[in-house]
Structure formats: C-alpha cells, structure tokens
Amino acid sequence: MARYELVKRSVALITLTNPPVNALSSPVRHAIAKSMERALSDPKVTAVVICGENGRFCGGADIREFAGPLRGPPLIPVLDAIEAGRKPVVAAIEGVALGGGFELALVCHYRIAHSKARLGLPEVTLGILPAAGGSQRLPRLIGIPAALELITTGRHISAQEALKLGIVDQVTDQNACEMAVEFALKSVGKPLSSRRVSMLTTPCPPDLDALLEAATMQVKKKARGVMAPLACIQAVRAAATMPFSKGMKRESELMTTLFNSGQAQAFQYCFFAQRTAGKWTLPSGAQWNNSKPREIRSAAVIGLGTMGRGIVVSLARVGISVIAVESEKKLLENGRQMVIGMLERDAKRRGVSASLNLLNFTLSLQDLKDVDLVIEAVFEDMALKKRVFQELSKVCRPTTLLCTNTSGLDVDALAGVTNRPHLVAGMHFFSPAHVMKLLEVVCGPRSSSETIATAMSLGKKMGKVSVAVGNCPGFVGNRMLKPYLDQATFLLEEGATPEQIDKALEDFGFAMGVFRMSDLAGLDVGWRVRKESGLTGPDVDSKNPPRRRQGHRYCPIPDMVCEQGRFGQKTGRGWYMYDKPGDTNAKPDPLIQNLLETYRSRYGIQPRNISDQEIIERCLFVLANEGFRILEDGMAARPEDIDVIYLFGYAFPRHRGGPMFYVSMVGLERVLERLEYYHQAHPDVPHLEPSALLKKLVACGSPPVQKWREYIKTMHSHL
Ligand code: T1G
Ligand code: NAD
C-alpha cells in the first residue's frame, strides 16, 4: 500500500501504491504512518519524499469506505505527524492531488508539482467538506478569498495556477519525483517552522463578514438547499477567526453534520453511479470490457438546426473532422456561421485555438463516401429520416456507422431501411448539444457490440456521460418525462398555479420548475409532437370526449396555451409573461390565471388547495414509477443509469441523487402506498398505478438501490 525505499543514501522515498488513484484507504493510511515513523527514526534519513505510483499522487480518501464504520488509523493524526516531524518532507505531485490527497500535500513542508498535475478539494461535490485539515490549512496558505473559492466550488486547478496561488513551490516538466528528491536534499538543515502550514496566521481581510456573506448568497443561489457549500464557508470562517486546534474541532463538527445529513450519501451515490453507467452490457453477453470500439477520425452531421450545430462543435473540438450537411444553400450558410461562432467562442473560453480546419460544409450526401460515422439530426419525421438512411446506405462505404439523434423514434425501423442494420444505433444528445453532458446511446435489437462500444466511447471522447438504453418510444429520459409533465398539468386543472408548482419543485432542489423550464425550451415542440401523435388538433378534439384521449385522462391546457401563440420565452409569453421576447425573467401572468379559472368552471372543476407535498409526490413518484417500468422492460440496465440520465440530462438535483435514489430514500413502502392512494383518486391515469417491480421490491423488504439489479436480472433485457 506504500513502498519504502532509501534513495541517494539519505532520502526516504514513500510511494503510495493503491491503484487506480492511490486513494487513502485504511491500509494506505496505516502504511504511510509506519513509513513516516521509520523515516523519522532512521538516523541515515535526512529528508522524505512522498509520491504516488503510476504518475498519480493521490485521489483522496477512499470514498468506498464512507459507507461503513472507520477502520484503521484516522487520517488526521497521520497527517499531523508528517507536518510536525523534524525532517523535511516534500510532496512530489504528479497526476492528481485531490481531497485528502491535497491535504496530504499540504502537511508536507514543500510541494513540487508536474506541469500536467491537477489539484483541488472536491469534497463539496461529494456533499462534505475537506475534513483532514484542508479547510483550516488552505486559508492559512493562500488567504481567505482564494481558499473560499476553491473549497466551495471543488474546482480542480492546474499546477501553474497552484504555483501562482502559492500552493506549490515549484512546477516541473520533468520527473516530479526525481526533482523532489533533489529538492529534499537541498532543504536539509533549513528551519521548518515557517513551512508548517498549521502554524501560519491566516491573512484576514478587513471585510471578512461582507466577503463571507457574499459567498453565502452566491452558493445559496447556485445550489438551492445544498448544505455542503454553506458548511465549507463556516469552516473557512473558523480558519479566519480561530486558532488552528479550535478550527479543526469546528471542521470535524461540520463534517459530522454533513455526513449524517443524507445529502452526502446522495452525492456519493452520484459519484459511483456516473462511473457505473459507462459499464454497459447487451443480451448477447457483449459488454464494455470485452468489446472493442472503432476509432472515429471523421464524421458527418446531417441537419444544422438546434441539435446538429452543437453536435458538430462537440466533435470538432476533440479533433474529429466533420462534414456538415444541410438541405438548402441559405440554411447551410447560416449553419456554417453559427458553428464557426460557437467553436470560436468555445476555443476562446478554453484558451485554445478553434479547430476550424476540421470543418467542411456541403449540400450533398454524396460527399459522405469516406466518413467513419454519420449522425443524423434532421427534423423528427420518420419518413424523412428513412429517406436519409436509405440514401446514406447507398452512398457511405459499407463499414460506416449510421447514427440518429432522434428524440424517441424507433431506431430499429431506421436500421431496417439500411443495408447494415448492425451498424445503426441512436446517439441521443441533449440541447444544447455542445453544453449538455448526457448522451443516451440507443441500442437497437440489431446493433452490434462494436457499434455500441464505438458510440459509447465516442461519447466519452466528446466529454459526455454516455448511458446505454433500449429502443422504446422516448427511450429512457423522455419516456419518463411524459408522466411527470402530465401530473404537473393535472395539478393545474385541480387548482394549482404554475408558480406554485414551480416553487415546490425549486424548493425540492430543481434550478427551474417544470413550467419555467418548458418556457425556456419552447412549448411549440411538445405541441407539434402531440398533434403528430393524434392527441390534439381540430379533428381529434371534436371526436373525443373532453379531457380524455385514448381512454385516459388528458389535459388540453398546454394546447390551449400554444393556440394563443404563447410558445414560451422566445415569444415573450408562455406559462409566464416576460418583458420582451427572449427575456428570461418570468412573471406570473393574470391571463394564465384567467385561462385556468375559465377552464375549471367550464368543466365544473372545484379548485382545491394543493399542498407542496402532493405536488412533489405526484410529480416525482410518478417519474420514478415509470423508471421502475423501464427497468422491468429491460430498457435501462440499472437504476443508476436512470439516475445518471436525470442528473445530467434533466438537471435533477444532485443532493437528491436522482429519481430512483430519491424514492429509495423516501422508502419504497411509502412510495407504493402513496401511488396506490393517488391511483385510487385518479383511476383514469395509468401512470399512477404502481409498477410490478416496485411491488416486488417492497415485498422483498425494500432492498437498497444498489441491490435492485439482482431483482431485475430475472426480467427481460433489451440491452
Ligand atoms: N475513492 C475510491 N474510489 C475512487 C476514488 C476515491 N477517492 N477516486 C476514484 N475512484 C475509483 C472510481 O470509482 C473508479 O472505479 C476508478 O477509481 C477510476 O476513477 C479526507 C473526506 C481521481 C480525477 O473526490 O475525481 O478526500 O469504476 O473513472 O477519470 O477531506 O476518479 O474503475 O471501479 O473517475 O481517471 C476526495 C474523486 C475524496 C476524487 C480520476 N476525492 N475521484 O479520474 O478515473 S473525499 C475525490 C476523481 C476526501 C478528505 C475527504 C477521479 C480522478 P471503477 P475514474 P479518471
Ligand atoms: P431543427 O428543426 O432545429 O433542425 C433540423 C435541421 O435539419 C434543419 O436545419 C433542416 O433544414 C435540416 N434538414 C431537414 N432535412 C434535411 C435533409 N434532408 N438534409 C439535410 N438537412 C436537413 O431540429 P432539431 O431541434 O435540431 O432536431 C433535430 C433532431 O434532433 C430531431 O430528430 C429531434 O427530435 C432531435 N432532438 C432534438 C432536441 C431538441 O431539444 N431540439 C433534443 C434531442 C434530440
């Protein structure tokens, strides 16, 4: 767990050996403590260097250990002994020094970093705070404002920034370990007291209260209801106002509160869920670790609308050459300007040069003969998409992968019109495609393992979180969204207002409630889909009983809003009103209030007071209920995949862990009981009927979410 060697006759080199990230597990802590004791007591040793194997210093505490009781030596005394020792200790930082790894570096007397190393205190992203002295030492080393920013955001910084901030003493392009040994030899005999960060006085700005107050406002605005950043601010305040030992006590109290809050569990679940999601399997037995992706050097994107542009940018910025195709000259020119602008802004932000030389624009599919992969992003129209796929089938070489960005159409039907159904898959990006991190990779029944491996790995290369899903209407994310949106509009019928529903969801943790979000996305998109699927329109409305479609309850209010030309922010009117089109400041609109009142009285609905609890239960339990059905149907492999889709594609609040984790925390028994209750009250809403899997899990004693897979395994998988 740590290798001990004597180098240059007098330097003890301690190498952490706990792959893949040298996390500070119990055996590693034990090994560090023992190695330090040996180094400090050996008279031959004049200095110590600590480094990590495989070019990675240390990724921090072992997060897997958080779930159980503490075993082995606690970290703080191990670190304190390093700092207090009478021999100089140098940290040789390569790869990463994160969390406890950074804290380990902070107790060393000197820090040498490789130029490619990244440092940070990401604990806040795990719902906790730097709890091995980081919240007390970093402000002492670099001052309150800089420490506050790093600790409350969890941002990773480069070695160069760390040097500028005074965190590291030297940055090198060479072997950091060898440099550290040389540095250690030179530091022998020099006084150490000024190098012990805990002994420094925190430079305290005169406007401390105002600074902390501003930081508090900022984090409250950014992450509603999240406790960790607020606790981080309190810990930094302690560093500014208390002696080190008292500050450490405060750090520990705050950590205990966070650890027991439930939020930390949710954040840590998200960390592992994200890493689990990449591990796909298909019914054939092919999976992430036995299927080889193809290398994609060139791609084509068809359609330069909202989605196509973002997809082109996502491909080009990771070095893939792209041919972009439009249907008309003017649209092509417009698309070209937009893509170039987006790519230039993106490059400027990242401080690199825009890869415009990788772009080509054309009106002809004939130019796609030699590309490795195509992503189709034309209108959501099956007949049009089929024509495009038939044409691609003729033009592209037989090995080219053909992917579609459809939001929910049958990927297999598209595969069926090609001469290579095994090379067809869905690559469902989210809007805006160059910003949103989620990619649903839709596995058709005929998609080959190589096709899925390639789409998944291409997504990763583009910086996306890729999740493999089955081929069903709406796939996973959009399929679950429908019953959730339905509940929100049913609640409007029954007496709620858009602002009330939004507020309940925002208090739950969403950055935007469902109506505010719909106004941002545009209401016309869903309206067009409803018209095309026969749910609304002049013919349909007259042939169906009011508020019923296909035998079920249907709320026509969203259609009525669209009929008035209210398409959301872009038209300055939607569920809310805005000062002008494009404005983002949503204000309650008396006209909507009027529309709701007239509607209710037309259908004899007596409005009732609806509690926030009912809003949350109806919207979110129904969302998870559809998630259970998706698991039953084998359209998602595990609950973690669904949660990752909601975290990265639909901004589900991270401190709630995702819809499936959230209901597991509420308690499956309670969720089942509430769904039964609501279904009884609304028997014409089938989505409220508890799913078979939910019932089965409750019958089996409500196992934790990580165990659900065992109960799903017996069911049919489409993945
Ligand atoms: N503990 C346990 N497992 C970890 C881990 C950790 N700290 N970091 C990574 N892993 C696993 C991960 O689950 C995956 O496992 C494998 O390593 C590779 O990770 C006392 C309380 C270091 C930047 O928050 O940010 O210190 O899937 O796929 O893309 O105050 O991992 O292979 O089974 O992400 O190269 C603070 C978390 C802890 C850092 C590498 N530390 N890690 O990224 O690989 S709290 C962190 C990362 C703490 C102190 C506190 C990244 C990475 P598997 P990966 P990567
Ligand atoms: P859009 O209307 O903004 O753009 C579609 C583009 O395709 C238009 O510019 C059109 O000129 C072009 N086009 C049409 N036929 C073409 C052809 N034969 N050859 C070349 N170009 C052609 O649509 P969008 O919002 O970008 O959606 C594209 C696809 O992505 C749809 O399948 C949609 O369901 C899906 N999608 C959309 C979103 C979203 O939020 N907008 C999210 C995920 C997926």
mmCIF file of C-alpha atoms and ligand atoms in Angstrom, residues 20-21 23 56 59-64 66 75 96 98-101 103 118 122-123 126 128-132 156 255 271-272 275 279, ligand 1:
data_model
loop_
_atom_site.group_PDB
_atom_site.id
_atom_site.type_symbol
_atom_site.label_atom_id
_atom_site.label_comp_id
_atom_site.label_asym_id
_atom_site.label_seq_id
_atom_site.Cartn_x
_atom_site.Cartn_y
_atom_site.Cartn_z
ATOM 1 C CA PRO A 20 -6.033 3.230 -9.726
ATOM 2 C CA VAL A 21 -5.901 6.575 -7.856
ATOM 3 C CA ALA A 23 -6.878 6.531 -2.527
ATOM 4 C CA ARG A 56 -0.819 9.752 -9.754
ATOM 5 C CA GLY A 59 -7.136 10.881 -5.331
ATOM 6 C CA GLY A 60 -8.047 11.462 -1.669
ATOM 7 C CA ALA A 61 -9.950 9.440 0.885
ATOM 8 C CA ASP A 62 -11.292 6.071 -0.272
ATOM 9 C CA ILE A 63 -14.923 7.024 -0.886
ATOM 10 C CA ARG A 64 -15.983 3.378 -0.701
ATOM 11 C CA PHE A 66 -17.546 6.095 3.805
ATOM 12 C CA LEU A 75 -6.204 10.341 8.665
ATOM 13 C CA VAL A 96 -3.812 14.400 -9.235
ATOM 14 C CA LEU A 98 -7.392 15.765 -4.717
ATOM 15 C CA GLY A 99 -9.259 15.957 -1.432
ATOM 16 C CA GLY A 100 -7.310 14.026 1.194
ATOM 17 C CA GLY A 101 -4.501 13.764 -1.379
ATOM 18 C CA GLU A 103 -4.441 17.637 2.306
ATOM 19 C CA ARG A 118 -4.267 18.911 -11.166
ATOM 20 C CA PRO A 122 -13.557 18.404 -4.485
ATOM 21 C CA GLU A 123 -15.170 17.271 -1.215
ATOM 22 C CA LEU A 126 -19.418 14.733 -2.539
ATOM 23 C CA ILE A 128 -18.909 17.013 2.519
ATOM 24 C CA LEU A 129 -16.001 19.363 3.264
ATOM 25 C CA PRO A 130 -12.212 18.970 3.398
ATOM 26 C CA ALA A 131 -12.091 17.219 6.733
ATOM 27 C CA ALA A 132 -8.435 16.396 7.239
ATOM 28 C CA HIS A 156 -9.567 21.429 -9.897
ATOM 29 C CA MET A 255 -18.251 17.169 8.815
ATOM 30 C CA PHE A 271 -20.165 9.724 -7.968
ATOM 31 C CA PHE A 272 -20.316 5.948 -8.268
ATOM 32 C CA ARG A 275 -18.839 5.595 -13.139
ATOM 33 C CA LYS A 279 -20.368 -0.241 -17.911
HETATM 34 N N1 T1G B 1 -12.136 6.611 -3.596
HETATM 35 C C1 T1G B 1 -12.496 5.407 -4.075
HETATM 36 N N2 T1G B 1 -12.519 5.109 -5.383
HETATM 37 C C2 T1G B 1 -12.144 6.079 -6.228
HETATM 38 C C3 T1G B 1 -11.742 7.350 -5.799
HETATM 39 C C4 T1G B 1 -11.739 7.607 -4.404
HETATM 40 N N3 T1G B 1 -11.363 8.786 -3.906
HETATM 41 N N4 T1G B 1 -11.440 8.097 -6.894
HETATM 42 C C5 T1G B 1 -11.625 7.294 -7.945
HETATM 43 N N5 T1G B 1 -12.050 6.083 -7.556
HETATM 44 C C6 T1G B 1 -12.346 4.934 -8.418
HETATM 45 C C7 T1G B 1 -13.537 5.163 -9.327
HETATM 46 O O1 T1G B 1 -14.739 4.804 -8.683
HETATM 47 C C8 T1G B 1 -13.204 4.246 -10.483
HETATM 48 O O2 T1G B 1 -13.535 2.946 -10.066
HETATM 49 C C9 T1G B 1 -11.669 4.319 -10.572
HETATM 50 O O3 T1G B 1 -11.239 4.787 -9.299
HETATM 51 C C10 T1G B 1 -11.159 5.261 -11.651
HETATM 52 O O4 T1G B 1 -11.827 6.540 -11.466
HETATM 53 C C11 T1G B 1 -10.366 13.411 3.937
HETATM 54 C C12 T1G B 1 -13.082 13.299 3.000
HETATM 55 C C13 T1G B 1 -9.077 10.937 -9.446
HETATM 56 C C14 T1G B 1 -9.859 12.591 -11.180
HETATM 57 O O5 T1G B 1 -13.352 13.465 -4.791
HETATM 58 O O6 T1G B 1 -12.325 12.785 -9.195
HETATM 59 O O7 T1G B 1 -10.623 13.015 0.441
HETATM 60 O O8 T1G B 1 -15.209 2.432 -11.795
HETATM 61 O O9 T1G B 1 -13.062 6.533 -13.652
HETATM 62 O O10 T1G B 1 -11.469 9.621 -15.000
HETATM 63 O O11 T1G B 1 -11.065 15.576 3.296
HETATM 64 O O12 T1G B 1 -11.623 9.498 -10.041
HETATM 65 O O13 T1G B 1 -12.893 1.570 -12.006
HETATM 66 O O14 T1G B 1 -14.412 0.676 -10.210
HETATM 67 O O15 T1G B 1 -13.009 8.588 -12.181
HETATM 68 O O16 T1G B 1 -9.075 8.930 -14.498
HETATM 69 C C15 T1G B 1 -11.971 13.383 -2.450
HETATM 70 C C16 T1G B 1 -12.584 11.515 -6.723
HETATM 71 C C17 T1G B 1 -12.411 12.218 -1.608
HETATM 72 C C18 T1G B 1 -11.639 12.461 -6.072
HETATM 73 C C19 T1G B 1 -9.549 10.153 -11.750
HETATM 74 N N6 T1G B 1 -11.503 12.912 -3.723
HETATM 75 N N7 T1G B 1 -12.014 10.954 -7.934
HETATM 76 O O17 T1G B 1 -10.463 10.232 -12.839
HETATM 77 O O18 T1G B 1 -10.903 7.762 -13.383
HETATM 78 S S1 T1G B 1 -13.087 12.767 -0.074
HETATM 79 C C20 T1G B 1 -12.248 12.986 -4.828
HETATM 80 C C21 T1G B 1 -11.968 11.619 -9.100
HETATM 81 C C22 T1G B 1 -11.754 13.191 0.848
HETATM 82 C C23 T1G B 1 -10.818 14.294 2.825
HETATM 83 C C24 T1G B 1 -12.006 13.847 2.146
HETATM 84 C C25 T1G B 1 -11.472 10.879 -10.282
HETATM 85 C C26 T1G B 1 -9.993 11.157 -10.659
HETATM 86 P P1 T1G B 1 -14.036 1.831 -11.067
HETATM 87 P P2 T1G B 1 -12.311 7.388 -12.701
HETATM 88 P P3 T1G B 1 -10.472 9.156 -14.023
#
